[in-house]
Short mmCIF file of C-alpha atoms and ligand atoms in Angstrom, two decimals:
data_model
loop_
_atom_site.label_atom_id
_atom_site.label_comp_id
_atom_site.label_asym_id
_atom_site.label_seq_id
_atom_site.Cartn_x
_atom_site.Cartn_y
_atom_site.Cartn_z
CA MET U 23 10.27 -12.64 5.13
CA GLY U 24 9.44 -13.02 1.43
CA LYS U 25 10.49 -10.54 -1.27
CA ARG U 26 8.48 -7.29 -1.30
CA THR U 27 6.05 -7.37 -4.18
CA ALA U 28 5.11 -4.40 -6.33
CA PHE U 29 1.77 -4.30 -4.53
CA ASP U 30 3.60 -4.07 -1.17
CA LYS U 31 5.26 -0.87 -2.44
CA TYR U 32 1.84 0.60 -3.17
CA LEU U 33 0.61 -0.42 0.30
CA ALA U 34 3.60 1.33 1.91
CA GLN U 35 2.87 4.56 0.01
CA LEU U 36 -0.82 4.27 0.83
CA GLU U 37 -0.05 3.80 4.53
CA LYS U 38 1.98 7.04 4.60
CA ALA U 39 -0.80 8.96 2.85
CA ALA U 40 -3.46 7.45 5.12
CA LYS U 41 -1.56 8.69 8.18
CA VAL U 42 -1.17 12.21 6.78
CA LEU U 43 -4.87 12.37 5.89
CA ASP U 44 -6.07 10.60 9.05
CA LEU U 45 -8.09 8.41 6.71
CA ASP U 46 -11.34 6.75 7.78
CA PRO U 47 -10.33 3.10 8.49
CA ARG U 48 -13.15 1.75 6.32
CA ILE U 49 -11.90 3.76 3.34
CA TYR U 50 -8.30 2.78 4.06
CA ALA U 51 -9.26 -0.91 4.17
CA ARG U 52 -11.05 -0.64 0.78
CA LEU U 53 -8.09 1.07 -0.85
CA GLN U 54 -5.88 -1.85 0.21
CA VAL U 55 -7.80 -4.26 -2.02
CA GLN U 56 -9.00 -4.23 -5.59
CA ALA U 57 -12.67 -3.71 -6.40
CA ARG U 58 -12.55 -6.62 -8.84
CA LEU U 59 -10.00 -9.00 -10.28
CA VAL U 60 -10.89 -11.19 -13.28
CA ARG U 61 -8.51 -14.13 -13.82
CA GLY U 62 -8.47 -16.82 -16.44
CA THR U 63 -6.51 -18.81 -18.96
CA VAL U 64 -6.56 -18.36 -22.69
CA ARG U 65 -5.71 -21.45 -24.72
CA ILE U 66 -4.87 -20.79 -28.34
CA GLU U 67 -4.26 -23.04 -31.26
CA MET U 68 -0.76 -22.34 -32.53
CA ASP U 69 0.06 -22.16 -36.23
CA ASP U 70 1.48 -25.71 -36.11
CA GLY U 71 -1.79 -27.12 -34.68
CA SER U 72 -0.55 -27.52 -31.09
CA PHE U 73 -2.18 -25.63 -28.17
CA LYS U 74 -0.62 -23.24 -25.66
CA GLU U 75 -2.09 -21.71 -22.51
CA PHE U 76 -1.55 -18.18 -21.16
CA PRO U 77 -2.61 -16.78 -17.76
CA VAL U 78 -4.62 -13.57 -18.17
CA TYR U 79 -5.75 -10.87 -15.73
CA ARG U 80 -7.84 -7.73 -15.60
CA CYS U 81 -7.97 -5.75 -12.38
CA GLN U 82 -10.31 -2.88 -11.50
CA HIS U 83 -8.91 -1.20 -8.44
CA ASN U 84 -11.43 1.47 -7.51
CA HIS U 85 -14.66 2.75 -9.08
CA ALA U 86 -15.44 5.66 -6.76
CA ARG U 87 -14.44 8.33 -9.31
CA GLY U 88 -15.86 6.61 -12.38
CA PRO U 89 -15.24 3.73 -14.77
CA THR U 90 -11.81 2.18 -14.37
CA GLN U 91 -9.30 2.77 -17.14
CA GLY U 92 -5.79 1.50 -17.78
CA GLY U 93 -3.38 -0.42 -19.96
CA THR U 94 -2.87 -4.04 -20.94
CA ARG U 95 0.59 -5.50 -20.51
CA PHE U 96 1.93 -8.43 -22.56
CA ASP U 97 5.10 -9.52 -20.83
CA LEU U 98 6.71 -12.63 -19.34
CA ALA U 99 6.87 -10.98 -15.89
CA VAL U 100 3.10 -10.35 -15.67
CA CYS U 101 1.61 -11.69 -12.44
CA GLU U 102 -1.39 -10.96 -10.24
CA SER U 103 0.54 -8.77 -7.79
CA GLU U 104 1.99 -6.61 -10.55
CA ILE U 105 -1.38 -6.09 -12.25
CA LYS U 106 -3.04 -5.20 -8.92
CA PHE U 107 -0.22 -2.73 -8.19
CA LEU U 108 -0.45 -1.09 -11.61
CA ALA U 109 -4.26 -0.85 -11.34
CA ALA U 110 -3.96 0.86 -7.95
CA MET U 111 -1.42 3.32 -9.33
CA MET U 112 -3.81 4.06 -12.20
CA THR U 113 -6.48 5.02 -9.65
CA MET U 114 -4.01 7.52 -8.25
CA LYS U 115 -2.83 8.79 -11.67
CA ASN U 116 -6.40 9.47 -12.77
CA ALA U 117 -7.19 11.21 -9.48
CA ILE U 118 -4.14 13.50 -9.77
CA ASP U 119 -5.34 14.54 -13.21
CA ASP U 120 -8.88 15.07 -11.94
CA ILE U 121 -10.10 12.68 -14.63
CA MET U 122 -13.39 11.02 -13.69
CA HIS U 123 -11.96 7.52 -13.95
CA GLY U 124 -10.88 4.89 -11.49
CA GLY U 125 -7.81 2.70 -12.08
CA GLY U 126 -7.62 -0.53 -14.04
CA LYS U 127 -4.89 -2.68 -15.53
CA GLY U 128 -4.71 -5.97 -17.37
CA GLY U 129 -2.10 -8.34 -18.62
CA ILE U 130 -1.10 -11.63 -20.14
CA ARG U 131 2.01 -13.59 -19.22
CA VAL U 132 3.46 -14.05 -22.70
CA ASP U 133 6.51 -13.37 -24.81
CA LYS U 134 4.61 -11.73 -27.62
CA PHE U 135 7.65 -11.74 -29.89
CA ALA U 136 7.55 -15.54 -29.84
CA LEU U 137 4.06 -15.49 -31.43
CA SER U 138 3.11 -15.05 -35.08
CA MET U 139 0.62 -12.32 -35.98
CA GLY U 140 -2.15 -14.92 -36.22
CA GLU U 141 -1.32 -16.39 -32.81
CA ARG U 142 -1.22 -12.91 -31.32
CA GLU U 143 -4.63 -12.09 -32.77
CA ARG U 144 -6.12 -15.30 -31.33
CA LEU U 145 -4.65 -14.47 -27.93
CA CYS U 146 -6.18 -10.98 -28.04
CA ARG U 147 -9.59 -12.33 -29.01
CA GLY U 148 -9.42 -14.97 -26.28
CA TYR U 149 -8.51 -12.27 -23.76
CA ILE U 150 -11.57 -10.21 -24.67
CA ARG U 151 -13.80 -13.31 -24.55
CA THR U 152 -12.52 -13.84 -20.99
CA ILE U 153 -13.07 -10.32 -19.68
CA ALA U 154 -15.94 -9.02 -21.87
CA PRO U 155 -18.73 -9.29 -19.26
CA TRP U 156 -16.82 -6.93 -16.96
CA ILE U 157 -15.57 -4.23 -19.34
CA GLY U 158 -17.20 -1.44 -21.37
CA PRO U 159 -17.07 2.37 -21.56
CA ARG U 160 -19.05 2.82 -18.35
CA VAL U 161 -17.36 0.00 -16.43
CA ASP U 162 -13.70 -0.51 -17.38
CA GLY U 163 -11.67 0.50 -20.43
CA PRO U 164 -8.49 -1.36 -21.44
CA ALA U 165 -5.68 0.59 -23.20
CA PRO U 166 -2.13 -0.30 -24.36
CA ASP U 167 0.86 -0.79 -22.07
CA VAL U 168 4.21 -2.56 -22.38
CA GLY U 169 3.99 -5.09 -25.23
CA THR U 170 0.71 -3.84 -26.69
CA GLY U 171 -0.23 -1.06 -29.09
CA ALA U 172 -2.75 0.05 -31.68
CA GLN U 173 -2.95 -3.39 -33.37
CA GLU U 174 -3.92 -5.18 -30.16
CA MET U 175 -6.52 -2.49 -29.39
CA ALA U 176 -8.01 -2.91 -32.89
CA TRP U 177 -8.43 -6.68 -32.31
CA PHE U 178 -9.86 -6.01 -28.83
CA LEU U 179 -12.41 -3.59 -30.28
CA ASP U 180 -13.41 -5.88 -33.12
CA GLU U 181 -13.89 -8.87 -30.83
CA TYR U 182 -15.79 -6.86 -28.24
CA GLU U 183 -18.19 -5.44 -30.83
CA ARG U 184 -18.87 -8.97 -32.09
CA ILE U 185 -19.55 -10.18 -28.55
CA ILE U 186 -21.98 -7.39 -27.71
CA GLY U 187 -23.94 -8.09 -30.86
CA GLY U 188 -22.47 -5.71 -33.42
CA GLU U 189 -23.06 -2.44 -31.60
CA HIS U 190 -20.16 -0.04 -32.25
CA CYS U 191 -18.33 0.89 -29.12
CA PHE U 192 -15.23 2.99 -29.85
CA ALA U 193 -15.19 4.28 -26.28
CA ALA U 194 -14.57 0.78 -24.88
CA PHE U 195 -10.81 0.91 -25.64
CA THR U 196 -8.24 3.67 -25.99
CA GLY U 197 -4.91 3.72 -27.82
CA LYS U 198 -6.65 2.50 -30.97
CA PRO U 199 -5.41 3.26 -34.51
CA VAL U 200 -6.47 6.76 -35.57
CA VAL U 201 -8.69 5.32 -38.32
CA LEU U 202 -10.58 3.32 -35.66
CA GLY U 203 -11.27 6.24 -33.31
CA GLY U 204 -7.78 6.66 -31.87
CA SER U 205 -6.89 10.17 -30.76
CA LEU U 206 -4.52 12.43 -32.62
CA GLY U 207 -1.59 13.45 -30.43
CA ARG U 208 -1.40 10.11 -28.63
CA SER U 209 2.00 8.82 -29.85
CA ASP U 210 4.08 11.44 -28.05
CA ALA U 211 1.60 12.18 -25.26
CA THR U 212 3.70 10.68 -22.45
CA ALA U 213 6.79 12.63 -23.47
CA LEU U 214 4.87 15.86 -24.08
CA GLY U 215 3.22 15.56 -20.67
CA ALA U 216 6.69 15.13 -19.14
CA VAL U 217 7.91 18.21 -21.02
CA TYR U 218 5.07 20.27 -19.51
CA ALA U 219 5.94 18.82 -16.08
CA THR U 220 9.57 19.87 -16.70
CA GLU U 221 8.47 23.40 -17.62
CA ALA U 222 6.25 23.62 -14.52
CA MET U 223 9.23 22.62 -12.33
CA MET U 224 11.52 25.09 -14.10
CA ASN U 225 8.99 27.85 -13.35
CA LYS U 226 8.87 26.78 -9.71
CA LEU U 227 12.67 26.78 -9.40
CA GLY U 228 13.01 30.03 -11.35
CA LEU U 229 15.14 28.32 -14.04
CA LYS U 230 15.23 30.17 -17.33
CA GLY U 231 16.82 29.46 -20.71
CA GLN U 232 18.66 26.47 -22.06
CA GLN U 233 19.21 23.50 -19.74
CA THR U 234 21.36 20.42 -20.25
CA VAL U 235 19.43 17.14 -20.21
CA ALA U 236 20.39 13.48 -19.69
CA ILE U 237 17.95 10.76 -20.66
CA GLN U 238 18.15 7.23 -19.31
CA GLY U 239 16.41 4.94 -21.83
CA PHE U 240 16.10 5.75 -25.51
CA GLY U 241 12.84 3.92 -26.25
CA ASN U 242 9.40 5.28 -27.00
CA ALA U 243 9.12 7.70 -24.06
CA GLY U 244 12.81 8.75 -23.93
CA ASP U 245 13.26 9.32 -27.65
CA PHE U 246 10.18 11.57 -27.93
CA TYR U 247 11.16 13.46 -24.77
CA ALA U 248 14.66 14.08 -26.15
CA LYS U 249 13.25 15.42 -29.41
CA LEU U 250 10.66 17.66 -27.74
CA MET U 251 13.22 19.09 -25.30
CA LYS U 252 15.70 19.73 -28.11
CA ASP U 253 12.93 21.47 -30.13
CA ARG U 254 12.47 23.78 -27.14
CA GLY U 255 16.12 24.80 -27.24
CA HIS U 256 17.58 22.54 -24.54
CA THR U 257 20.82 20.56 -25.00
CA ILE U 258 20.73 16.78 -24.78
CA ILE U 259 24.15 15.83 -23.42
CA SER U 260 23.58 12.18 -22.59
CA VAL U 261 21.38 9.25 -23.62
CA SER U 262 21.50 5.59 -22.69
CA ASP U 263 19.87 2.31 -23.51
CA ARG U 264 20.35 -1.30 -22.43
CA SER U 265 23.81 -1.27 -24.09
CA GLY U 266 25.17 1.64 -22.00
CA THR U 267 25.49 5.43 -21.83
CA ILE U 268 26.90 7.87 -24.38
CA SER U 269 27.55 11.55 -23.67
CA ASP U 270 28.67 14.71 -25.38
CA PRO U 271 28.91 17.86 -23.26
CA SER U 272 28.39 20.04 -26.36
CA GLY U 273 25.06 18.30 -27.11
CA PHE U 274 23.94 15.63 -29.56
CA ASP U 275 22.55 16.20 -33.01
CA LEU U 276 19.41 14.31 -32.08
CA TYR U 277 18.05 13.89 -35.58
CA ASP U 278 21.32 12.25 -36.62
CA LEU U 279 21.32 10.04 -33.51
CA HIS U 280 17.67 9.05 -33.99
CA ASN U 281 18.21 8.21 -37.65
CA PHE U 282 21.29 6.16 -36.79
CA CYS U 283 19.40 4.08 -34.20
CA HIS U 284 16.10 3.65 -36.08
CA ASP U 285 14.96 2.50 -39.51
CA GLU U 286 12.46 4.44 -41.63
CA SER U 287 9.46 2.84 -39.90
CA GLY U 288 10.79 4.03 -36.52
CA LYS U 289 11.92 0.56 -35.43
CA LYS U 290 15.07 0.56 -33.29
CA ILE U 291 17.83 -1.18 -35.25
CA ARG U 292 21.04 -0.09 -33.49
CA LYS U 293 22.25 0.43 -29.93
CA VAL U 294 23.15 3.96 -28.86
CA THR U 295 26.67 2.79 -27.95
CA GLU U 296 27.26 1.95 -31.64
CA TYR U 297 26.76 5.64 -32.52
CA PRO U 298 30.16 6.86 -33.78
CA ARG U 299 29.79 10.59 -33.09
CA TRP U 300 30.23 11.03 -29.36
CA ASP U 301 33.08 12.18 -27.18
CA ARG U 302 34.89 9.00 -26.09
CA SER U 303 37.52 10.90 -24.10
CA ILE U 304 35.07 11.59 -21.26
CA ASP U 305 33.35 9.44 -18.65
CA PRO U 306 29.81 9.24 -20.11
CA LEU U 307 28.11 8.42 -16.81
CA ARG U 308 29.76 11.34 -15.01
CA VAL U 309 28.51 13.72 -17.72
CA ALA U 310 25.01 12.22 -17.47
CA LEU U 311 24.92 12.70 -13.71
CA SER U 312 25.96 16.35 -14.09
CA ALA U 313 23.08 17.33 -16.42
CA ASP U 314 20.71 20.06 -15.17
CA ILE U 315 17.75 17.77 -15.79
CA PHE U 316 17.94 13.99 -15.39
CA ALA U 317 15.10 12.10 -17.09
CA PRO U 318 14.81 8.36 -16.34
CA ALA U 319 12.77 6.79 -19.16
CA ALA U 320 13.78 3.13 -18.92
CA PHE U 321 12.69 0.72 -16.18
CA GLU U 322 12.19 0.29 -12.42
CA ASP U 323 14.85 0.79 -9.77
CA LEU U 324 17.65 1.97 -12.12
CA ILE U 325 18.41 4.96 -9.88
CA ASP U 326 19.93 3.32 -6.84
CA ALA U 327 21.50 4.74 -3.68
CA HIS U 328 24.94 5.17 -5.30
CA MET U 329 23.54 7.08 -8.25
CA ALA U 330 21.35 9.19 -5.96
CA ARG U 331 24.47 10.25 -4.06
CA GLU U 332 26.39 11.12 -7.25
CA LEU U 333 23.67 13.02 -9.13
CA GLN U 334 24.31 16.76 -9.52
CA SER U 335 21.08 17.60 -11.35
CA LYS U 336 18.74 20.47 -10.47
CA PHE U 337 15.82 18.03 -10.63
CA ILE U 338 14.67 14.64 -11.90
CA VAL U 339 11.64 14.06 -14.09
CA GLU U 340 10.37 10.47 -13.99
CA LEU U 341 8.99 9.29 -17.32
CA ALA U 342 9.59 5.67 -16.30
CA ASN U 343 7.45 3.95 -13.71
CA GLY U 344 9.24 3.55 -10.38
CA PRO U 345 12.80 4.41 -11.57
CA CYS U 346 14.08 5.30 -8.07
CA THR U 347 14.59 2.68 -5.38
CA GLU U 348 13.05 3.54 -2.00
CA GLU U 349 16.57 4.17 -0.65
CA ALA U 350 17.48 6.47 -3.56
CA ASP U 351 14.28 8.41 -2.97
CA GLU U 352 15.24 9.04 0.65
CA ILE U 353 18.75 10.17 -0.35
CA LEU U 354 17.46 12.56 -3.02
CA ALA U 355 14.92 14.06 -0.62
CA GLY U 356 17.70 14.47 1.97
CA ARG U 357 19.94 16.20 -0.59
CA GLY U 358 17.10 18.51 -1.63
CA ILE U 359 17.04 17.33 -5.25
CA PRO U 360 13.40 17.55 -6.36
CA VAL U 361 11.88 14.55 -8.13
CA ILE U 362 8.81 15.02 -10.34
CA PRO U 363 7.12 11.71 -9.55
CA ASP U 364 6.09 9.12 -12.11
CA ILE U 365 2.40 9.06 -11.22
CA TYR U 366 2.20 12.68 -12.29
CA ALA U 367 5.07 13.15 -14.79
CA SER U 368 4.40 10.05 -16.92
CA GLY U 369 0.64 10.57 -17.03
CA GLY U 370 0.42 12.19 -20.49
CA GLY U 371 -0.79 8.95 -22.06
CA VAL U 372 -3.50 8.58 -19.44
CA ARG U 373 -4.69 12.11 -20.08
CA VAL U 374 -4.86 11.60 -23.83
CA SER U 375 -6.60 8.26 -23.19
CA ALA U 376 -9.31 10.17 -21.38
CA ALA U 377 -9.56 12.58 -24.32
CA GLU U 378 -9.83 9.60 -26.69
CA LYS U 379 -12.64 8.15 -24.63
CA ILE U 380 -14.61 11.41 -24.77
CA GLN U 381 -14.11 11.46 -28.56
CA GLY U 382 -15.36 7.85 -28.69
CA LEU U 383 -18.45 8.59 -26.62
CA GLU U 384 -19.27 11.65 -28.74
CA ASN U 385 -18.24 10.04 -32.03
CA GLN U 386 -15.97 13.01 -32.70
CA LYS U 387 -12.39 13.63 -33.74
CA TRP U 388 -10.50 16.43 -32.00
CA PRO U 389 -7.66 18.20 -33.86
CA ALA U 390 -4.20 17.51 -32.41
CA ASN U 391 -3.83 21.05 -31.04
CA ARG U 392 -7.03 20.65 -28.98
CA VAL U 393 -5.62 17.44 -27.48
CA HIS U 394 -2.31 19.15 -26.69
CA THR U 395 -3.99 22.18 -25.11
CA TRP U 396 -6.11 19.85 -22.96
CA LEU U 397 -2.96 18.00 -21.90
CA LYS U 398 -1.01 21.18 -21.15
CA ASP U 399 -3.80 22.70 -19.03
CA GLN U 400 -4.08 19.51 -16.98
CA MET U 401 -0.33 19.15 -16.44
CA PHE U 402 0.07 22.71 -15.14
CA LYS U 403 -3.06 22.50 -12.96
CA ALA U 404 -1.99 19.17 -11.47
CA PHE U 405 1.50 20.51 -10.71
CA ASP U 406 -0.08 23.40 -8.86
CA ASP U 407 -2.26 20.96 -6.87
CA LEU U 408 0.81 18.91 -5.89
CA LYS U 409 2.76 21.99 -4.87
CA LYS U 410 -0.09 23.21 -2.66
CA THR U 411 -0.55 19.75 -1.12
CA LYS U 412 3.18 19.57 -0.32
CA GLU U 413 3.05 22.94 1.42
CA ARG U 414 -0.25 22.33 3.20
CA TYR U 415 0.84 19.03 4.80
CA GLN U 416 4.53 20.01 5.10
CA LEU U 417 5.61 16.98 3.07
CA ARG U 418 9.17 16.13 2.09
CA SER U 419 8.65 15.40 -1.57
CA LEU U 420 6.29 15.82 -4.51
CA ARG U 421 5.96 12.02 -4.54
CA GLU U 422 4.40 12.08 -1.09
CA ALA U 423 2.27 15.05 -2.14
CA ALA U 424 1.06 13.19 -5.25
CA MET U 425 -0.06 10.20 -3.20
CA VAL U 426 -1.69 12.35 -0.50
CA PHE U 427 -3.53 14.41 -3.10
CA ALA U 428 -4.72 11.32 -5.02
CA VAL U 429 -5.75 9.29 -1.98
CA GLY U 430 -7.58 12.34 -0.62
CA ALA U 431 -9.52 12.80 -3.87
CA VAL U 432 -10.50 9.10 -4.08
CA ALA U 433 -11.37 8.95 -0.38
CA GLU U 434 -13.63 11.98 -0.69
CA ALA U 435 -15.56 10.35 -3.54
CA MET U 436 -15.84 7.11 -1.51
CA ALA U 437 -17.09 9.00 1.54
CA TRP U 438 -19.85 10.70 -0.48
CA ARG U 439 -20.90 7.35 -1.93
CA GLY U 440 -20.84 5.38 1.34
CA GLY U 441 -21.78 1.71 0.85
CA PHE U 442 -18.55 0.39 2.34
CA GLU U 443 -19.93 -3.09 2.91
CA TYR U 444 -19.94 -4.04 -0.77
CA LYS U 445 -18.13 -3.38 -4.10
CA TYR U 446 -14.65 -4.37 -2.89
CA GLY U 447 -12.38 -7.39 -2.91
CA GLU U 448 -14.12 -9.43 -5.60
CA THR U 449 -12.13 -12.09 -7.49
CA ILE U 450 -13.69 -13.82 -10.47
CA ASP U 451 -12.19 -16.97 -11.96
CA VAL U 452 -13.28 -17.49 -15.55
CA PRO U 453 -13.14 -20.97 -17.11
CA THR U 454 -10.45 -21.47 -19.77
CA VAL U 455 -11.28 -19.90 -23.13
CA THR U 456 -9.99 -21.72 -26.23
CA VAL U 457 -9.47 -19.96 -29.56
CA TYR U 458 -8.98 -22.07 -32.67
CA LYS U 459 -7.21 -21.17 -35.88
CA ASP U 460 -10.47 -20.89 -37.79
CA LEU U 461 -11.75 -17.84 -35.92
CA SER U 462 -14.85 -17.34 -38.08
CA SER U 463 -16.41 -20.77 -37.53
CA LYS U 464 -15.77 -20.77 -33.78
CA GLY U 465 -16.91 -17.22 -33.04
CA PRO U 466 -17.93 -16.19 -29.56
CA LYS U 467 -21.38 -16.68 -28.13
CA LEU U 468 -23.23 -13.55 -27.09
CA VAL U 469 -22.60 -12.72 -23.47
CA HIS U 470 -24.94 -10.75 -21.30
CA ARG U 471 -23.05 -8.08 -19.50
CA LYS U 472 -23.31 -8.19 -15.73
CA SER U 473 -23.73 -4.92 -13.91
CA ALA U 474 -20.57 -3.37 -12.48
P1 NAD Q 2 10.70 1.08 -24.38
O1 NAD Q 2 10.82 -0.38 -24.25
O2 NAD Q 2 10.29 1.67 -25.70
O3 NAD Q 2 12.09 1.78 -23.98
C1 NAD Q 2 12.82 1.42 -22.87
C2 NAD Q 2 14.26 1.86 -23.09
O4 NAD Q 2 15.00 1.64 -21.88
C3 NAD Q 2 14.99 1.11 -24.20
O5 NAD Q 2 15.74 2.05 -24.97
C4 NAD Q 2 15.97 0.21 -23.43
O6 NAD Q 2 17.14 -0.11 -24.16
C5 NAD Q 2 16.27 1.11 -22.25
N1 NAD Q 2 16.88 0.42 -21.12
C6 NAD Q 2 16.64 -0.81 -20.63
N2 NAD Q 2 17.45 -1.08 -19.59
C7 NAD Q 2 18.23 0.02 -19.41
C8 NAD Q 2 19.27 0.36 -18.54
N3 NAD Q 2 19.68 -0.49 -17.59
N4 NAD Q 2 19.84 1.59 -18.63
C9 NAD Q 2 19.45 2.47 -19.58
N5 NAD Q 2 18.46 2.19 -20.46
C10 NAD Q 2 17.87 0.99 -20.39
O7 NAD Q 2 9.68 1.54 -23.22
P2 NAD Q 2 8.86 2.90 -23.13
O8 NAD Q 2 7.50 2.70 -23.67
O9 NAD Q 2 9.68 4.03 -23.61
O10 NAD Q 2 8.69 2.98 -21.54
C11 NAD Q 2 9.79 3.36 -20.73
C12 NAD Q 2 9.28 3.62 -19.31
O11 NAD Q 2 8.30 4.65 -19.35
C13 NAD Q 2 8.60 2.41 -18.65
O12 NAD Q 2 8.86 2.47 -17.27
C14 NAD Q 2 7.14 2.68 -18.89
O13 NAD Q 2 6.32 2.03 -17.94
C15 NAD Q 2 7.11 4.18 -18.76
N6 NAD Q 2 5.96 4.78 -19.42
C16 NAD Q 2 5.87 4.74 -20.78
C17 NAD Q 2 4.75 5.27 -21.38
C18 NAD Q 2 4.64 5.30 -22.88
O14 NAD Q 2 3.68 5.91 -23.36
N7 NAD Q 2 5.56 4.71 -23.63
C19 NAD Q 2 3.69 5.80 -20.60
C20 NAD Q 2 3.84 5.84 -19.20
C21 NAD Q 2 4.98 5.32 -18.63
#
């Protein structure tokens, strides 16, 4: 048997939810495939005059609850299975938040750090030329993900507006720079959403006052989460990054730690293990595993069976996508350690993306506190929905409840729509798009958008 792909993991979770919900087989079959996958190759002229090719994808998993929406990953591990998996999970994330969006995801197999700014811009423009006929605010909206950010979204927007004939279309992309219609409150949205999820769980467990917190991964999500939790009076006793774990049972001075690890622009310049002010007489991992709250904010499968057996935390809040192995998940459920699942806990960015899209459609700018209130209301409401779903179906974990709730919401929309014989399983292969160094003289031709 071949290695289980990321998409296989989604199918396993879907199967469990389908059984609990006694799902109509036609709906179940449609949720097992994407609505549409666009594949192609972008060929760019490199700065030295040579040409390089990059495989590109954009997947729209399900449109029943509205236009698909989701990030764009630039990474060497990008493949069709991963993009289909991430798009499917976006369908579920949006459904949990009761956002009227389906799930989408895109990606390019590339080491973006090996490209110059000019090469990166050409790749972004080529990507949009490949997928333009199948995106737009009412069809599918790309956003940032691993390896992309505001700069990529700005190039996407600019290219898209050129292709559609100069019409402004801020709502076509989210995660844009604030001066180009990006939303205030976006940079720390994932972490803030996870903080609200943490508070909702503390309420449920009757936990009051200061808690100790360990954070696995001190990147974008983990660093903001640490700061926000510290601002709320909690004690950060352990952080880790790729170099290892450091701990201090009396709590870190986070501002000092952040400033040590980052330069003035916020770029990470030092490993956490180089930080001189931590207690080297203790076992840092043991301290981390004893924290009241354990927050994985690094990558997949870092909480394995061994760690799941050793953890002493009151609960886990998953900022990272898929941080627990399937085995670890079983062990934690068996030990009664609650896990706030990734598809809910790490959804702050998705929620603020939806707010950005509304601002784009209305040509408005919301103040940051309106964005935060919107996010907070949704996080607490969604937690309540998951709790009720867990009780109603007598499920073992909030992860199962999240999937059952989301699949139920999407299935209900599909049932009302009917039309099961079409709209699913489409794959579109686009001929190679070439982008030359002189962008202006080789601009795109107008494309006529096909209906979704
Ligand atoms: P990032 O690259 O900024 O940070 C990742 C951090 O994990 C780095 O500090 C890295 O050193 C650390 N790390 C890597 N391997 C590790 C290991 N073995 N042990 C401990 N730490 C390790 O990425 P990010 O944007 O913060 O994303 C982190 C996770 O959160 C990912 O799973 C991502 O999909 C998820 N997420 C992020 C966002 C967001 O808005 N940034 C939104 C939703 C989900």
